[in-house]
Structure formats: C-alpha cells, structure tokens
Short mmCIF file of C-alpha atoms and ligand atoms in Angstrom, two decimals:
data_model
loop_
_atom_site.label_atom_id
_atom_site.label_comp_id
_atom_site.label_asym_id
_atom_site.label_seq_id
_atom_site.Cartn_x
_atom_site.Cartn_y
_atom_site.Cartn_z
CA UNK W 1 46.70 -29.26 25.95
CA UNK W 2 44.61 -32.35 26.46
CA UNK W 3 41.34 -32.35 24.57
CA UNK W 4 38.45 -31.68 26.93
CA UNK W 5 36.26 -34.65 27.75
CA UNK W 6 33.40 -34.98 25.34
CA UNK W 7 30.19 -36.93 25.14
CA UNK W 8 27.99 -37.91 22.22
CA UNK W 9 24.42 -36.74 22.33
CA UNK W 10 21.58 -37.88 20.07
CA UNK W 11 19.94 -34.88 18.43
CA UNK W 12 16.67 -36.77 18.15
CA UNK W 13 16.17 -38.18 21.64
CA UNK W 14 18.92 -36.66 23.78
CA UNK W 15 20.46 -40.05 24.57
CA UNK W 16 24.06 -39.75 25.78
CA UNK W 17 26.91 -42.11 24.86
CA UNK W 18 30.60 -41.93 25.63
CA UNK W 19 31.58 -43.12 22.14
CA UNK W 20 30.17 -42.29 18.74
CA UNK W 21 27.68 -44.76 17.25
CA UNK W 22 26.20 -44.76 13.78
CA UNK W 23 22.83 -45.71 15.19
CA UNK W 24 21.55 -44.20 18.42
CA UNK W 25 21.16 -46.98 21.02
CA UNK W 26 18.44 -44.85 22.62
CA UNK W 27 15.97 -44.34 19.79
CA UNK W 28 17.41 -46.27 16.86
CA UNK W 29 17.81 -43.23 14.60
CA UNK W 30 20.82 -43.19 12.29
CA UNK W 31 23.51 -40.51 12.25
CA UNK W 32 22.05 -38.47 15.05
CA UNK W 33 24.89 -38.67 17.59
CA UNK W 34 27.01 -35.54 17.70
CA UNK W 35 29.95 -34.77 19.89
CA UNK W 36 29.72 -32.11 22.55
CA UNK W 37 31.70 -30.98 25.52
CA UNK W 38 31.05 -33.02 28.66
CA UNK W 39 29.57 -30.83 31.36
CA UNK W 40 32.65 -29.75 33.28
CA UNK W 41 31.04 -28.01 36.18
CA UNK W 42 28.93 -30.13 38.45
CA UNK W 43 25.71 -28.40 37.65
CA UNK W 44 26.40 -27.82 33.98
CA UNK W 45 25.68 -24.88 31.76
CA UNK W 46 22.20 -24.04 32.90
CA UNK W 47 23.11 -23.43 36.52
CA UNK W 48 26.13 -21.37 35.55
CA UNK W 49 24.13 -19.08 33.35
CA UNK W 50 21.26 -18.68 35.76
CA UNK W 51 23.66 -17.63 38.47
CA UNK W 52 25.33 -15.20 36.15
CA UNK W 53 22.00 -13.66 35.31
CA UNK W 54 21.51 -12.30 38.81
CA UNK W 55 23.12 -8.90 38.82
CA UNK W 56 23.73 -8.89 42.56
CA UNK W 57 26.80 -10.55 44.05
CA UNK W 58 25.93 -13.89 45.58
CA UNK W 59 26.09 -14.41 49.30
CA UNK W 60 29.07 -16.38 50.60
CA UNK W 61 28.78 -20.12 50.12
CA UNK W 62 25.57 -19.74 48.14
CA UNK W 63 23.42 -18.45 51.02
CA UNK W 64 19.94 -17.84 49.66
CA UNK W 65 18.88 -14.21 49.50
CA UNK W 66 15.43 -12.85 50.06
CA UNK W 67 14.09 -11.58 46.73
CA UNK W 68 13.38 -8.25 48.42
CA UNK W 69 17.08 -7.87 49.09
CA UNK W 70 18.20 -8.80 45.61
CA UNK W 71 19.53 -5.82 43.76
CA UNK W 72 17.97 -5.55 40.31
CA UNK W 73 19.03 -2.79 37.96
CA UNK W 74 16.19 -1.14 36.13
CA UNK W 75 18.23 -0.56 33.03
CA UNK W 76 16.09 1.03 30.39
CA UNK W 77 15.34 -1.10 27.40
CA UNK W 78 16.90 -0.45 24.05
CA UNK W 79 14.31 0.64 21.53
CA UNK W 80 15.09 -0.42 17.98
CA UNK W 81 12.52 1.93 16.50
CA UNK W 82 10.93 -0.96 14.63
CA UNK W 83 7.61 -0.71 16.40
CA UNK W 84 6.45 -4.26 15.80
CA UNK W 85 9.76 -5.71 16.96
CA UNK W 86 9.90 -3.58 20.10
CA UNK W 87 6.33 -4.51 20.92
CA UNK W 88 7.00 -8.24 20.48
CA UNK W 89 10.01 -8.02 22.76
CA UNK W 90 7.78 -6.52 25.42
CA UNK W 91 8.94 -2.92 24.98
CA UNK W 92 12.42 -3.07 23.48
CA UNK W 93 15.55 -5.13 23.94
CA UNK W 94 16.55 -5.93 27.52
CA UNK W 95 20.28 -5.25 28.06
CA UNK W 96 22.22 -8.47 28.55
CA UNK W 97 19.40 -10.62 27.18
CA UNK W 98 19.65 -13.32 24.56
CA UNK W 99 17.05 -13.28 21.79
CA UNK W 100 16.79 -16.06 19.24
CA UNK W 101 15.33 -15.10 15.87
CA UNK W 102 14.43 -18.21 13.95
CA UNK W 103 13.14 -18.59 10.45
CA UNK W 104 13.52 -20.48 7.21
CA UNK W 105 16.17 -19.47 4.66
CA UNK W 106 15.59 -16.20 2.86
CA UNK W 107 12.73 -15.10 5.06
CA UNK W 108 14.45 -11.85 6.06
CA UNK W 109 16.32 -12.56 9.29
CA UNK W 110 19.46 -10.72 8.20
CA UNK W 111 17.37 -7.85 6.90
CA UNK W 112 15.47 -7.42 10.14
CA UNK W 113 18.53 -7.67 12.37
CA UNK W 114 20.59 -5.32 10.17
CA UNK W 115 17.74 -2.81 10.27
CA UNK W 116 17.52 -3.05 14.04
CA UNK W 117 21.25 -2.51 14.44
CA UNK W 118 21.27 0.33 11.92
CA UNK W 119 18.52 2.16 13.76
CA UNK W 120 20.21 1.58 17.12
CA UNK W 121 23.58 2.70 15.79
CA UNK W 122 21.90 5.74 14.25
CA UNK W 123 20.49 6.66 17.65
CA UNK W 124 23.93 6.55 19.24
CA UNK W 125 24.13 2.97 20.52
CA UNK W 126 27.21 0.78 20.15
CA UNK W 127 26.41 -2.19 17.95
CA UNK W 128 28.20 -5.09 16.31
CA UNK W 129 27.11 -7.36 13.50
CA UNK W 130 28.85 -10.72 13.43
CA UNK W 131 28.28 -12.71 10.28
CA UNK W 132 29.45 -16.22 9.68
CA UNK W 133 27.49 -16.47 6.46
CA UNK W 134 28.19 -13.46 4.34
CA UNK W 135 31.23 -11.38 3.47
CA UNK W 136 31.39 -7.75 4.61
CA UNK W 137 30.86 -6.77 0.98
CA UNK W 138 27.59 -8.70 0.79
CA UNK W 139 26.43 -7.22 4.07
CA UNK W 140 27.28 -3.78 2.80
CA UNK W 141 25.09 -4.24 -0.27
CA UNK W 142 22.12 -5.08 1.94
CA UNK W 143 22.91 -2.21 4.27
CA UNK W 144 22.99 0.23 1.33
CA UNK W 145 19.50 -0.80 0.42
CA UNK W 146 18.35 -0.41 4.04
CA UNK W 147 20.17 2.88 4.59
CA UNK W 148 18.30 4.30 1.63
CA UNK W 149 15.08 2.81 2.94
CA UNK W 150 13.89 2.29 6.43
CA UNK W 151 17.09 2.09 8.48
CA UNK W 152 19.35 5.11 8.20
CA UNK W 153 22.51 4.24 10.08
CA UNK W 154 22.77 0.79 8.55
CA UNK W 155 26.09 1.66 6.91
CA UNK W 156 27.57 2.77 10.23
CA UNK W 157 27.20 -0.64 11.86
CA UNK W 158 30.57 -2.32 12.54
CA UNK W 159 30.72 -5.81 11.04
CA UNK W 160 32.87 -8.81 11.76
CA UNK W 161 32.91 -11.72 9.34
CA UNK W 162 34.05 -14.61 11.50
CA UNK W 163 33.11 -18.21 12.20
CA UNK W 164 35.47 -19.00 15.05
CA UNK W 165 33.67 -18.75 18.36
CA UNK W 166 36.73 -17.75 20.37
CA UNK W 167 37.51 -14.90 18.00
CA UNK W 168 33.92 -13.67 18.19
CA UNK W 169 33.90 -13.80 21.99
CA UNK W 170 37.22 -11.96 22.16
CA UNK W 171 35.80 -9.21 19.95
CA UNK W 172 32.68 -9.01 22.11
CA UNK W 173 34.84 -8.59 25.22
CA UNK W 174 37.01 -5.96 23.56
CA UNK W 175 34.29 -3.90 21.89
CA UNK W 176 31.56 -4.34 24.51
CA UNK W 177 28.74 -3.35 22.17
CA UNK W 178 25.34 -2.70 23.69
CA UNK W 179 23.63 -4.85 21.08
CA UNK W 180 25.22 -7.56 18.98
CA UNK W 181 23.77 -9.70 16.21
CA UNK W 182 25.19 -13.14 15.51
CA UNK W 183 24.15 -14.29 12.07
CA UNK W 184 23.84 -17.18 12.41
CA UNK W 185 24.29 -19.39 15.45
CA UNK W 186 24.72 -22.36 13.12
CA UNK W 187 27.79 -20.98 11.39
CA UNK W 188 29.95 -20.40 14.46
CA UNK W 189 32.02 -23.24 15.85
CA UNK W 190 34.13 -23.84 18.92
CA UNK W 191 37.54 -25.06 17.75
CA UNK W 192 37.90 -27.58 20.55
CA UNK W 193 34.75 -29.51 19.65
CA UNK W 194 35.02 -31.86 16.72
CA UNK W 195 31.42 -31.55 15.48
CA UNK W 196 30.78 -29.51 12.36
CA UNK W 197 29.19 -26.06 12.74
CA UNK W 198 25.45 -26.36 13.12
CA UNK W 199 25.43 -29.68 14.96
CA UNK W 200 23.51 -29.80 18.20
CA UNK W 201 26.65 -29.86 20.30
CA UNK W 202 28.22 -26.90 18.54
CA UNK W 203 25.06 -24.83 18.55
CA UNK W 204 24.52 -25.40 22.23
CA UNK W 205 28.16 -24.63 23.01
CA UNK W 206 28.08 -21.43 20.95
CA UNK W 207 24.90 -20.21 22.61
CA UNK W 208 26.05 -21.07 26.12
CA UNK W 209 29.36 -19.30 25.78
CA UNK W 210 27.91 -16.30 24.03
CA UNK W 211 25.40 -16.07 26.83
CA UNK W 212 28.11 -16.13 29.49
CA UNK W 213 29.84 -13.18 27.86
CA UNK W 214 26.56 -11.36 27.20
CA UNK W 215 25.41 -11.58 30.80
CA UNK W 216 28.78 -10.52 32.09
CA UNK W 217 29.23 -7.52 29.79
CA UNK W 218 25.56 -6.53 29.59
CA UNK W 219 25.54 -6.94 25.81
CA UNK W 220 22.18 -7.87 24.38
CA UNK W 221 22.61 -10.54 21.73
CA UNK W 222 20.26 -11.30 18.87
CA UNK W 223 21.05 -14.83 17.71
CA UNK W 224 19.87 -15.67 14.22
CA UNK W 225 18.97 -19.33 13.69
CA UNK W 226 17.81 -21.22 10.63
CA UNK W 227 14.89 -23.56 10.86
CA UNK W 228 13.51 -25.74 8.15
CA UNK W 229 9.83 -25.57 7.28
CA UNK W 230 8.97 -28.18 9.89
CA UNK W 231 11.37 -26.65 12.42
CA UNK W 232 13.35 -29.86 12.46
CA UNK W 233 16.92 -28.80 11.77
CA UNK W 234 19.39 -29.25 14.59
CA UNK W 235 19.85 -25.93 16.20
CA UNK W 236 17.26 -23.44 17.29
CA UNK W 237 15.06 -26.09 18.83
CA UNK W 238 17.76 -27.04 21.35
CA UNK W 239 18.26 -23.38 22.23
CA UNK W 240 14.74 -22.50 23.15
CA UNK W 241 15.10 -23.21 26.84
CA UNK W 242 18.42 -21.41 27.00
CA UNK W 243 17.59 -18.02 25.58
CA UNK W 244 15.34 -15.33 27.03
CA UNK W 245 13.17 -14.77 23.99
CA UNK W 246 12.38 -16.75 20.88
CA UNK W 247 11.02 -14.87 17.91
CA UNK W 248 9.86 -16.87 14.95
CA UNK W 249 9.83 -15.33 11.49
CA UNK W 250 7.20 -16.90 9.27
CA UNK W 251 5.78 -16.49 5.83
CA UNK W 252 6.82 -17.55 2.39
CA UNK W 253 9.85 -16.28 0.64
CA UNK W 254 7.97 -15.61 -2.56
CA UNK W 255 5.31 -13.57 -0.81
CA UNK W 256 5.81 -10.13 0.53
CA UNK W 257 4.04 -10.58 3.88
CA UNK W 258 6.01 -11.89 6.85
CA UNK W 259 4.84 -12.43 10.38
CA UNK W 260 7.06 -12.26 13.41
CA UNK W 261 5.77 -14.19 16.40
CA UNK W 262 7.04 -14.38 19.96
CA UNK W 263 7.16 -18.06 20.96
CA UNK W 264 8.82 -17.40 24.29
CA UNK W 265 9.53 -14.21 26.18
CA UNK W 266 10.88 -13.89 29.68
CA UNK W 267 10.21 -10.15 29.62
CA UNK W 268 6.85 -9.84 27.97
CA UNK W 269 3.80 -11.62 26.65
CA UNK W 270 4.03 -14.29 23.99
CA UNK W 271 0.75 -13.94 22.27
CA UNK W 272 1.64 -11.18 19.92
CA UNK W 273 2.43 -11.07 16.27
CA UNK W 274 3.90 -8.40 14.03
CA UNK W 275 3.14 -8.25 10.33
CA UNK W 276 5.81 -6.99 7.94
CA UNK W 277 6.10 -6.51 4.23
CA UNK W 278 9.40 -7.04 2.40
CA UNK W 279 10.15 -4.04 0.24
CA UNK W 280 13.20 -2.70 -1.56
CA UNK W 281 14.15 -0.54 1.37
CA UNK W 282 13.71 -3.35 3.90
CA UNK W 283 10.92 -4.73 6.02
CA UNK W 284 8.05 -2.35 6.57
CA UNK W 285 5.58 -2.80 9.36
CA UNK W 286 2.06 -3.41 8.13
CA UNK W 287 -0.24 -1.69 10.56
CA UNK W 288 -3.38 -2.07 8.50
CA UNK W 289 -3.01 -5.73 7.64
CA UNK W 290 -6.74 -6.42 7.94
CA UNK W 291 -7.61 -3.63 5.52
CA UNK W 292 -5.14 -4.96 2.97
CA UNK W 293 -6.27 -8.55 3.16
CA UNK W 294 -9.95 -7.63 2.99
CA UNK W 295 -9.30 -5.23 0.12
CA UNK W 296 -7.59 -7.99 -1.82
CA UNK W 297 -10.19 -10.65 -1.01
CA UNK W 298 -11.90 -12.16 -4.03
CA UNK W 299 -15.61 -12.69 -4.46
CA UNK W 300 -15.53 -16.13 -5.96
CA UNK W 301 -16.69 -19.57 -4.85
CA UNK W 302 -14.25 -20.92 -2.31
CA UNK W 303 -13.29 -17.61 -0.73
CA UNK W 304 -14.15 -16.39 2.75
CA UNK W 305 -12.65 -13.91 5.18
CA UNK W 306 -11.45 -15.41 8.44
CA UNK W 307 -11.59 -13.18 11.49
CA UNK W 308 -8.52 -14.59 13.19
CA UNK W 309 -6.74 -13.61 16.36
CA UNK W 310 -3.02 -13.10 15.99
CA UNK W 311 -2.07 -13.03 19.62
CA UNK W 312 -3.96 -10.18 21.18
CA UNK W 313 -4.84 -8.55 17.88
CA UNK W 314 -7.67 -9.42 15.55
CA UNK W 315 -6.61 -9.95 11.95
CA UNK W 316 -8.80 -10.48 8.92
CA UNK W 317 -7.33 -12.84 6.33
CA UNK W 318 -8.77 -14.42 3.23
CA UNK W 319 -9.04 -18.20 3.19
CA UNK W 320 -9.39 -19.82 -0.23
CA UNK W 321 -10.27 -23.37 -1.13
CA UNK W 322 -10.23 -25.30 -4.37
CA UNK W 323 -12.02 -28.62 -4.73
CA UNK W 324 -11.41 -30.52 -7.92
CA UNK W 325 -12.11 -34.09 -9.08
CA UNK W 326 -9.19 -36.38 -8.44
CA UNK W 327 -7.74 -39.46 -10.07
CA UNK W 328 -5.64 -40.19 -7.04
CA UNK W 329 -6.35 -42.58 -4.20
CA UNK W 330 -6.18 -41.12 -1.64
CA UNK W 331 -6.86 -37.71 -3.15
CA UNK W 332 -4.63 -34.75 -2.42
CA UNK W 333 -4.99 -32.53 0.64
CA UNK W 334 -2.76 -29.51 0.24
CA UNK W 335 -2.71 -26.74 2.81
CA UNK W 336 -0.92 -23.46 3.12
CA UNK W 337 -1.16 -21.52 6.32
CA UNK W 338 -3.32 -23.95 8.29
CA UNK W 339 -2.69 -27.28 9.93
CA UNK W 340 -3.18 -30.30 7.66
CA UNK W 341 -4.77 -32.39 10.41
CA UNK W 342 -7.23 -29.62 11.08
CA UNK W 343 -8.30 -29.77 7.42
CA UNK W 344 -8.78 -33.53 7.72
CA UNK W 345 -11.10 -32.96 10.67
CA UNK W 346 -13.05 -30.24 8.89
CA UNK W 347 -13.49 -32.43 5.77
CA UNK W 348 -14.67 -35.35 7.88
CA UNK W 349 -17.26 -33.26 9.70
CA UNK W 350 -18.39 -31.63 6.43
CA UNK W 351 -18.98 -35.06 4.93
CA UNK W 352 -20.56 -36.67 7.95
CA UNK W 353 -22.69 -33.86 9.35
CA UNK W 354 -23.23 -31.33 6.60
CA UNK W 355 -23.57 -33.40 3.46
CA UNK W 356 -20.50 -32.00 1.71
CA UNK W 357 -18.42 -34.99 0.62
CA UNK W 358 -14.96 -34.51 -0.84
CA UNK W 359 -13.79 -38.12 -0.75
CA UNK W 360 -13.05 -38.25 -4.48
CA UNK W 361 -11.74 -34.73 -4.86
CA UNK W 362 -8.43 -32.99 -4.34
CA UNK W 363 -8.76 -30.24 -1.75
CA UNK W 364 -6.45 -27.24 -1.61
CA UNK W 365 -6.70 -24.65 1.14
CA UNK W 366 -4.66 -21.49 1.21
CA UNK W 367 -4.48 -18.59 3.62
CA UNK W 368 -3.75 -15.67 1.33
CA UNK W 369 -0.68 -13.52 1.90
CA UNK W 370 1.46 -16.25 3.41
CA UNK W 371 -0.04 -15.78 6.86
CA UNK W 372 -0.21 -18.80 9.17
CA UNK W 373 -3.24 -19.29 11.36
CA UNK W 374 -2.76 -21.92 13.99
CA UNK W 375 -5.97 -21.75 15.90
CA UNK W 376 -9.16 -23.79 16.03
CA UNK W 377 -11.06 -20.58 15.28
CA UNK W 378 -10.09 -21.08 11.65
CA UNK W 379 -12.19 -24.26 11.28
CA UNK W 380 -15.44 -22.64 10.25
CA UNK W 381 -13.82 -20.40 7.63
CA UNK W 382 -12.05 -23.44 6.15
CA UNK W 383 -15.30 -25.39 6.10
CA UNK W 384 -17.22 -22.55 4.43
CA UNK W 385 -14.49 -22.05 1.84
CA UNK W 386 -14.40 -25.78 1.02
CA UNK W 387 -18.20 -26.04 0.89
CA UNK W 388 -18.41 -22.98 -1.37
CA UNK W 389 -15.72 -24.40 -3.63
CA UNK W 390 -17.28 -27.86 -3.71
CA UNK W 391 -20.67 -26.47 -4.70
CA UNK W 392 -19.42 -23.67 -6.89
CA UNK W 393 -21.38 -21.12 -4.89
CA UNK W 394 -20.30 -17.65 -3.78
CA UNK W 395 -20.64 -17.39 -0.02
CA UNK W 396 -23.42 -15.04 1.00
CA UNK W 397 -24.86 -15.19 -2.52
CA UNK W 398 -23.78 -13.64 -5.82
CA UNK W 399 -25.26 -10.23 -5.03
CA UNK W 400 -23.95 -9.77 -1.52
CA UNK W 401 -21.83 -6.62 -1.67
CA UNK W 402 -19.05 -7.67 0.69
CA UNK W 403 -17.23 -10.92 1.46
CA UNK W 404 -18.55 -13.07 4.27
CA UNK W 405 -16.52 -13.18 7.48
CA UNK W 406 -16.38 -16.27 9.66
CA UNK W 407 -14.75 -17.73 12.72
CA UNK W 408 -15.43 -20.61 15.08
CA UNK W 409 -14.27 -24.05 16.03
CA UNK W 410 -15.95 -27.15 14.63
CA UNK W 411 -16.74 -30.00 17.00
CA UNK W 412 -16.76 -33.65 15.98
CA UNK W 413 -20.52 -33.88 16.19
CA UNK W 414 -20.98 -31.04 13.73
CA UNK W 415 -21.60 -28.38 16.36
CA UNK W 416 -19.89 -25.00 16.34
CA UNK W 417 -17.93 -24.02 19.40
CA UNK W 418 -17.16 -20.57 20.67
CA UNK W 419 -13.60 -19.33 20.42
CA UNK W 420 -11.80 -16.70 22.45
CA UNK W 421 -12.39 -12.99 21.75
CA UNK W 422 -15.48 -13.45 19.62
CA UNK W 423 -16.47 -9.84 20.32
CA UNK W 424 -13.16 -8.47 19.08
CA UNK W 425 -13.26 -10.62 15.96
CA UNK W 426 -16.77 -9.40 15.24
CA UNK W 427 -15.76 -5.77 15.81
CA UNK W 428 -12.83 -6.11 13.44
CA UNK W 429 -15.06 -7.58 10.72
CA UNK W 430 -17.63 -4.82 11.24
CA UNK W 431 -14.93 -2.18 11.21
CA UNK W 432 -13.96 -3.24 7.71
CA UNK W 433 -17.52 -3.23 6.49
CA UNK W 434 -18.13 -6.96 6.27
CA UNK W 435 -21.88 -7.13 6.51
CA UNK W 436 -22.33 -10.84 7.11
CA UNK W 437 -20.51 -12.58 9.93
CA UNK W 438 -21.02 -16.29 10.52
CA UNK W 439 -19.94 -17.57 13.92
CA UNK W 440 -20.97 -20.02 16.65
CA UNK W 441 -22.92 -17.15 18.18
CA UNK W 442 -25.14 -16.90 15.09
CA UNK W 443 -25.22 -20.56 14.01
CA UNK W 444 -25.06 -23.43 16.49
CA UNK W 445 -24.14 -26.12 13.96
CA UNK W 446 -22.04 -26.40 10.83
CA UNK W 447 -25.12 -27.28 8.82
CA UNK W 448 -26.80 -24.05 9.87
CA UNK W 449 -23.66 -22.06 9.19
CA UNK W 450 -23.62 -23.39 5.63
CA UNK W 451 -27.25 -22.44 5.24
CA UNK W 452 -26.51 -18.94 6.59
CA UNK W 453 -23.72 -18.62 4.05
CA UNK W 454 -26.05 -19.77 1.27
CA UNK W 455 -23.97 -22.87 0.57
CA UNK W 456 -26.30 -25.25 2.34
CA UNK W 457 -28.26 -28.09 0.80
CA UNK W 458 -31.25 -26.07 -0.24
CA UNK W 459 -29.24 -23.77 -2.46
CA UNK W 460 -27.57 -26.77 -3.97
CA UNK W 461 -30.87 -28.49 -4.63
CA UNK W 462 -32.31 -25.37 -6.21
CA UNK W 463 -29.28 -24.81 -8.44
N1 ATP U 501 16.35 -5.56 -3.70
C1 ATP U 501 15.44 -6.22 -3.01
N2 ATP U 501 14.18 -5.79 -2.96
C2 ATP U 501 13.24 -6.43 -2.26
N3 ATP U 501 13.47 -7.55 -1.58
C3 ATP U 501 14.71 -8.04 -1.58
C4 ATP U 501 15.76 -7.41 -2.28
N4 ATP U 501 16.87 -8.14 -2.08
C5 ATP U 501 16.53 -9.16 -1.30
N5 ATP U 501 15.23 -9.11 -1.00
C6 ATP U 501 14.46 -10.04 -0.19
O1 ATP U 501 15.17 -10.32 0.99
C7 ATP U 501 15.13 -11.71 1.22
C8 ATP U 501 16.41 -12.16 1.87
O2 ATP U 501 16.47 -11.51 3.09
P1 ATP U 501 17.57 -11.93 4.15
O3 ATP U 501 18.88 -12.09 3.51
O4 ATP U 501 17.41 -10.95 5.25
O5 ATP U 501 17.01 -13.33 4.60
P2 ATP U 501 17.64 -14.34 5.62
O6 ATP U 501 16.52 -14.88 6.39
O7 ATP U 501 18.75 -13.72 6.34
O8 ATP U 501 18.17 -15.44 4.62
P3 ATP U 501 19.36 -16.48 4.81
O9 ATP U 501 18.71 -17.66 5.41
O10 ATP U 501 19.82 -16.74 3.44
O11 ATP U 501 20.39 -15.84 5.67
C9 ATP U 501 14.94 -12.36 -0.09
O12 ATP U 501 14.12 -13.49 0.02
C10 ATP U 501 14.27 -11.31 -0.91
O13 ATP U 501 12.89 -11.59 -0.93
MG1 MG U 502 20.78 -14.17 6.45
#
C-alpha cells in the first residue's frame, strides 16, 4: 500500500510545508515541524465530523434542512455520580460527545476518569478504559484503592492497555461501550503516520478518528491529555476546537486541593469550577471549600481572605504575601495561584499611589490550598496582603477577631473598581463570619482601602 500523502505542520505557528525542515520557514522556530496526514477529503476533518454529528440523515446532494425538521434525539445524559463533574459537564455526559480532560502530570486525571467509569459501570453502564500509559496491573492497584473508597465498581471496569490507534478503534467498534476513557491522547499513535506519539499531527489524527467512531457509535469519550504548567506541550491545545468540552484540572501535586474548570462546553456553561480533595480513596468533592479555607486562614501580617468568584460560585481563599529585603537586582517576584503580571501592576500602584514601595524587596504571593484565581477581583486582596507584609501589620488590627475579607480591581490611577457579583462575594464573606470586608463599594481608592485595613500610612507612622 502506498503511504498516504503527508504534510509537515509547525506546532508553533501552523505553517505548512511539503517537506520536513529543521527550522520553520513560517516563524523561524526550530524543530517544530511534525508530519501529519494531508487532508484527503476536500473539506478536511472538521467538515466530516460536523456532518457526522447531526443524527439525522442528510438530504440528497447536501440540501439544507430547516432546523425545525432536523431530528435530534433527546438521549438522556449519563450521570457519573461525581456531582462536581456532572455539574461542570452541564448535567452529565452527553452520549457520543468528546470531552478533553487536561492537566499537568500527577494531578489526578487517571483517578478522576477511573472513578467516573467505576461509578458508571456500577450503575449498569458499559464502559471501557483504554490506557496507553499504564499496565493493567497498575490500573488495578489504583482501582482497588478507589473501589474501597469513593467509586465502588472500579474493579469491574474493562481495561485495554494499547497504544495502537487502529487496535483501539477496532475495540471501540466491537465493544460499543457507552462511555470510554482514553488515557492519554498523547500515547496513542496511528501506524501510518511517521511522527512519534504526542506530536501535533498524531494527537490531531488520534482525536479526529476517535471522534468519527464516537459519533457513529454514540460512545461518549473522555480524552485525557497532559499539559505542562504553561499549557505549552503539543497536544491538548490543538484539540480544543475539535472536542465538545474541555475540562482543565488544576492545582499542585503536593497539595490536596484540586480544581476542575470547564474551559469550553458545547452543552453547558463554562464559568463553573469544582473543588476536589485527593484522598486515599480517590478524589472527594469539597462542598464547603470556603469554610475550610477560612478556617485555615492565619492571622498574621501578610494574610487576607479573598472573596473570589469561581465561575458562578463565590469562594473564599486565603492570600498570603511575604516581603523581604533582597540582594538581587531586579528583586524576585514569585507568585502561586495568581498572574505574575497582575502582581507587577499591583506593586506599581502600591508604590506610586499608596506609598508602599517594594523596589528593593523580594515579594512572594501565594493563594493557599493550590487554588488559582485568574480574575482582576483578586487585585485588592493581593495589595492588602503585600502592604500588610511590607509593614509587618496584621490587617484589621491585632485585636480584630476574624480575618479581613477583600475583593476589587485596582486601576492604574490608584482607584478601586467594582467587580462582578460584589453582592454575592459580600454575602459569602458574611456567611462565614468575616466581620470586616474591604471592597470598592466601601473604599474608592487603594489608599483608603489600606487605611480601612489598618495598614495605611498613619498606622505605620504611629508604629
Ligand atoms: N494511596 C494514595 N493516597 C492518596 N493519594 C494518592 C495515593 N496514590 C496516589 N495518590 C495521588 O494521586 C496522584 C496521581 O493521580 P493520577 O495517577 O490520577 O494522576 P494523573 O494526572 O493521571 O497522572 P499522570 O500524568 O502520571 O498520568 C498522585 O499525585 C498522588 O498525589
Ligand atoms: Mg494518569
């Protein structure tokens, strides 16, 4: 058989070449060209899959159909029984859909997907777990732990340890499971493409062909994908437009808290987040995350409680800062859980408009529990934590009985700007007994917010 025509695509810029080059002629990056199958059909993979998605037979010669006349099955969704996961998916798994679960190594992707399959299998669904990474024995060890814990049924899940795409697809066709997990998309490879598993071409090919089978057989597929910390690795990024849902698993491996976030969802909203805790028996949903984080919050200089919004839910998290004299030029700015550029902005405004200079100090900011807050509403909490740390002052004063809560965006002129859902953030803080809440509604400028938190100039001068 003649080898199918292939092209070479740059994983950085998408530039296409007929032959392989060491350096991409498009963007100048080195070693980014990978081989993939040339689009055989005129309209390529996307059109093929879109057409396949419509359950109704197409009119002859591609005659457009009125949407009213399109037949759409209302197949009930498959509930995994993991409340947070079902909620993120918009009410369970849609049959025939493709869900990408991305996350850094060791975060718990295999654990979560094994649990989901175990629970589904336990409730009488046909499932299949395809692993290209671990041996059946390794998977069994994890399943034993989960069976004893939160996912009875985990040991009944059929597994297939396989890395050859054709073999996996043949099994899918033969077994026709209702839900299948492929762990991971980067370990499968199509034999007729020369690229190594995990290259852009291979990953795209694997996902496209799995999708064709999934849509045809009605199998819902959960694709596991690795991403590096900065999300850069070839793979999941190129799949985002292809799949129906993208769930991102975040958190730090060493910490017990994990958040699962919907980045894209064709069947539900995307602004929701689930919080999990990694335990012996598997991942456990944390329904009272705010209570935990507030309960663990310290009462020391440099600590403040941020009333954040995680999607549609308010979440209280502790933000800590450490400011210490530095020998380095430029000094260190280390962040965990917030955006580094956002810290730069906050430090600049603190120095320029609130008299808190940190130009010769290392600044560390950490959102406790491994939670990530990517919203401008975190600015004020970061600023208060840094100011408290810089001045060695407990926010709200030494004798205030509860931690101070804060939220709000900081503008470049030192003003505080309202953020979405300020009422719900306030309610959440009040619900957990935080007496003092500093926000744009109570303080129009950063300077006044610092004064309200007792870390303003006057306190400093008096100390
Ligand atoms: N006995 C145990 N008790 C508690 N936690 C455990 C136990 N064994 C493993 N873990 C946790 O599970 C995590 C690994 O989970 P899992 O294998 O699901 O991650 P993953 O995202 O699939 O990783 P990989 O990228 O290696 O496939 C480890 O980081 C560890 O914290
Ligand atoms: Mg894994």
